[in-house]
Amino acid sequence: SAGPLWFHRMDKEAAWVQFGPVDQRALEEAYGARQRLRGDGSEGIPVRGRMGPHVADTAAATGPDEMGTSIWYEPTAADVLVYQRRFAVSLSEDVPSNGIRMRPILWRHFGDGDEVTRGTWLLDTDDGRRGLQPYGAGDAQVLEDAFLFLCWWNPRRAGRGCGGGAPWKDRRVGADTGESESGVVLLSIQVVGPNGKEQVVQFCGPDRILAVPRSFVGTLSPFKKS
């Protein structure tokens, strides 16, 4: 599907799980509405966003979570209800430390809930269990900068993907299959993959982008954020 995709995961060791089409639309519409309200053209909520103060208030009222106390989550009008209205996703950005969170609203729960992210650059793992996995905000921006540089530097070699702005489906990185010799590498960038490990993303063009483990290849990384 076209456009950024939304995911959630239980913890940093788990794979990201993609929301279904109905929930994707609801989350993207709510995200877009918040951006329009800002009216300044900035991103507002980062790709990994933030939870609202009502979450902390609820936890404090119910008992310290680190002691193993289960808590209720009371959704607000600004929350997006997903999974047949059984969970709430808060897009509020007042508490920067926890990221966007998804919590059940029909039963008590432990911890902070699932982490939620809006993926703009995705790794196609070619794995039926994991499927598409989102890059973190900083690394996604590095890839976007590299993509736009490639389009500016050599639009003829970059190909059709650069014409008038590439479609969102082209913001995908394929896992290397050992056949990368089939294309000339125009640009290589070092990033941290969705699994937390360093990898090199090789741009052979907007419609051929491959990820290989960092140990397999050297890289030039002019866009890497310090």
PDB file of N, CA and C in Angstrom, residues 14 18 30 50-51 69 92 115 118 120 139 143 173 175 177 187 201 206 215 217:
ATOM      1  N   ALA A  14      11.440  -7.823  20.206  1.00  0.00           N
ATOM      2  CA  ALA A  14      10.388  -8.403  19.374  1.00  0.00           C
ATOM      3  C   ALA A  14      10.395  -7.775  17.985  1.00  0.00           C
ATOM      4  N   GLN A  18       2.773  -5.113  11.868  1.00  0.00           N
ATOM      5  CA  GLN A  18       2.086  -4.086  11.088  1.00  0.00           C
ATOM      6  C   GLN A  18       0.601  -4.053  11.442  1.00  0.00           C
ATOM      7  N   ALA A  30      -5.226  10.563  11.833  1.00  0.00           N
ATOM      8  CA  ALA A  30      -5.038  11.286  13.093  1.00  0.00           C
ATOM      9  C   ALA A  30      -3.687  11.997  13.107  1.00  0.00           C
ATOM     10  N   ARG A  50       5.285  10.220  21.093  1.00  0.00           N
ATOM     11  CA  ARG A  50       5.297  10.403  22.534  1.00  0.00           C
ATOM     12  C   ARG A  50       3.939  10.135  23.125  1.00  0.00           C
ATOM     13  N   MET A  51       3.917   9.774  24.381  1.00  0.00           N
ATOM     14  CA  MET A  51       2.644   9.504  25.028  1.00  0.00           C
ATOM     15  C   MET A  51       2.213  10.692  25.848  1.00  0.00           C
ATOM     16  N   THR A  69       2.389  -3.830  39.668  1.00  0.00           N
ATOM     17  CA  THR A  69       0.966  -3.530  39.782  1.00  0.00           C
ATOM     18  C   THR A  69       0.345  -3.377  38.395  1.00  0.00           C
ATOM     19  N   SER A  92      -0.343  11.898  21.600  1.00  0.00           N
ATOM     20  CA  SER A  92       0.039  13.111  22.313  1.00  0.00           C
ATOM     21  C   SER A  92       1.555  13.179  22.404  1.00  0.00           C
ATOM     22  N   GLU A 115       5.146  -0.370  22.080  1.00  0.00           N
ATOM     23  CA  GLU A 115       5.711   0.780  21.376  1.00  0.00           C
ATOM     24  C   GLU A 115       5.091   0.851  19.986  1.00  0.00           C
ATOM     25  N   ARG A 118       5.761   5.008  13.255  1.00  0.00           N
ATOM     26  CA  ARG A 118       5.320   5.319  11.886  1.00  0.00           C
ATOM     27  C   ARG A 118       6.534   5.137  10.979  1.00  0.00           C
ATOM     28  N   THR A 120       8.647   5.258   7.671  1.00  0.00           N
ATOM     29  CA  THR A 120       8.733   5.908   6.364  1.00  0.00           C
ATOM     30  C   THR A 120       9.720   5.191   5.442  1.00  0.00           C
ATOM     31  N   ASP A 139      17.703   7.011  11.186  1.00  0.00           N
ATOM     32  CA  ASP A 139      18.221   6.252  10.043  1.00  0.00           C
ATOM     33  C   ASP A 139      17.322   6.396   8.819  1.00  0.00           C
ATOM     34  N   LEU A 143      18.517   7.718   5.103  1.00  0.00           N
ATOM     35  CA  LEU A 143      18.173   7.072   3.837  1.00  0.00           C
ATOM     36  C   LEU A 143      17.439   8.023   2.903  1.00  0.00           C
ATOM     37  N   VAL A 173      13.792  -1.139   1.355  1.00  0.00           N
ATOM     38  CA  VAL A 173      15.125  -1.693   1.187  1.00  0.00           C
ATOM     39  C   VAL A 173      15.002  -3.207   1.181  1.00  0.00           C
ATOM     40  N   ALA A 175      16.469  -7.109   1.386  1.00  0.00           N
ATOM     41  CA  ALA A 175      17.559  -7.865   1.992  1.00  0.00           C
ATOM     42  C   ALA A 175      18.451  -8.420   0.886  1.00  0.00           C
ATOM     43  N   THR A 177      20.566 -10.793  -1.331  1.00  0.00           N
ATOM     44  CA  THR A 177      20.462 -12.239  -1.603  1.00  0.00           C
ATOM     45  C   THR A 177      21.762 -12.824  -2.112  1.00  0.00           C
ATOM     46  N   LEU A 187      25.682   4.369  -4.619  1.00  0.00           N
ATOM     47  CA  LEU A 187      25.915   5.021  -3.330  1.00  0.00           C
ATOM     48  C   LEU A 187      25.701   3.991  -2.224  1.00  0.00           C
ATOM     49  N   VAL A 201      23.434   0.065   3.357  1.00  0.00           N
ATOM     50  CA  VAL A 201      22.381   0.105   2.346  1.00  0.00           C
ATOM     51  C   VAL A 201      23.001   0.593   1.042  1.00  0.00           C
ATOM     52  N   PRO A 206      16.614   4.046  -7.379  1.00  0.00           N
ATOM     53  CA  PRO A 206      15.475   4.141  -6.466  1.00  0.00           C
ATOM     54  C   PRO A 206      14.650   2.872  -6.374  1.00  0.00           C
ATOM     55  N   SER A 215      29.641  -5.898   8.241  1.00  0.00           N
ATOM     56  CA  SER A 215      30.932  -6.583   8.184  1.00  0.00           C
ATOM     57  C   SER A 215      31.290  -7.067   6.788  1.00  0.00           C
ATOM     58  N   VAL A 217      31.044  -5.354   3.862  1.00  0.00           N
ATOM     59  CA  VAL A 217      31.401  -4.365   2.846  1.00  0.00           C
ATOM     60  C   VAL A 217      31.797  -3.058   3.502  1.00  0.00           C
TER      61      VAL A 217
END
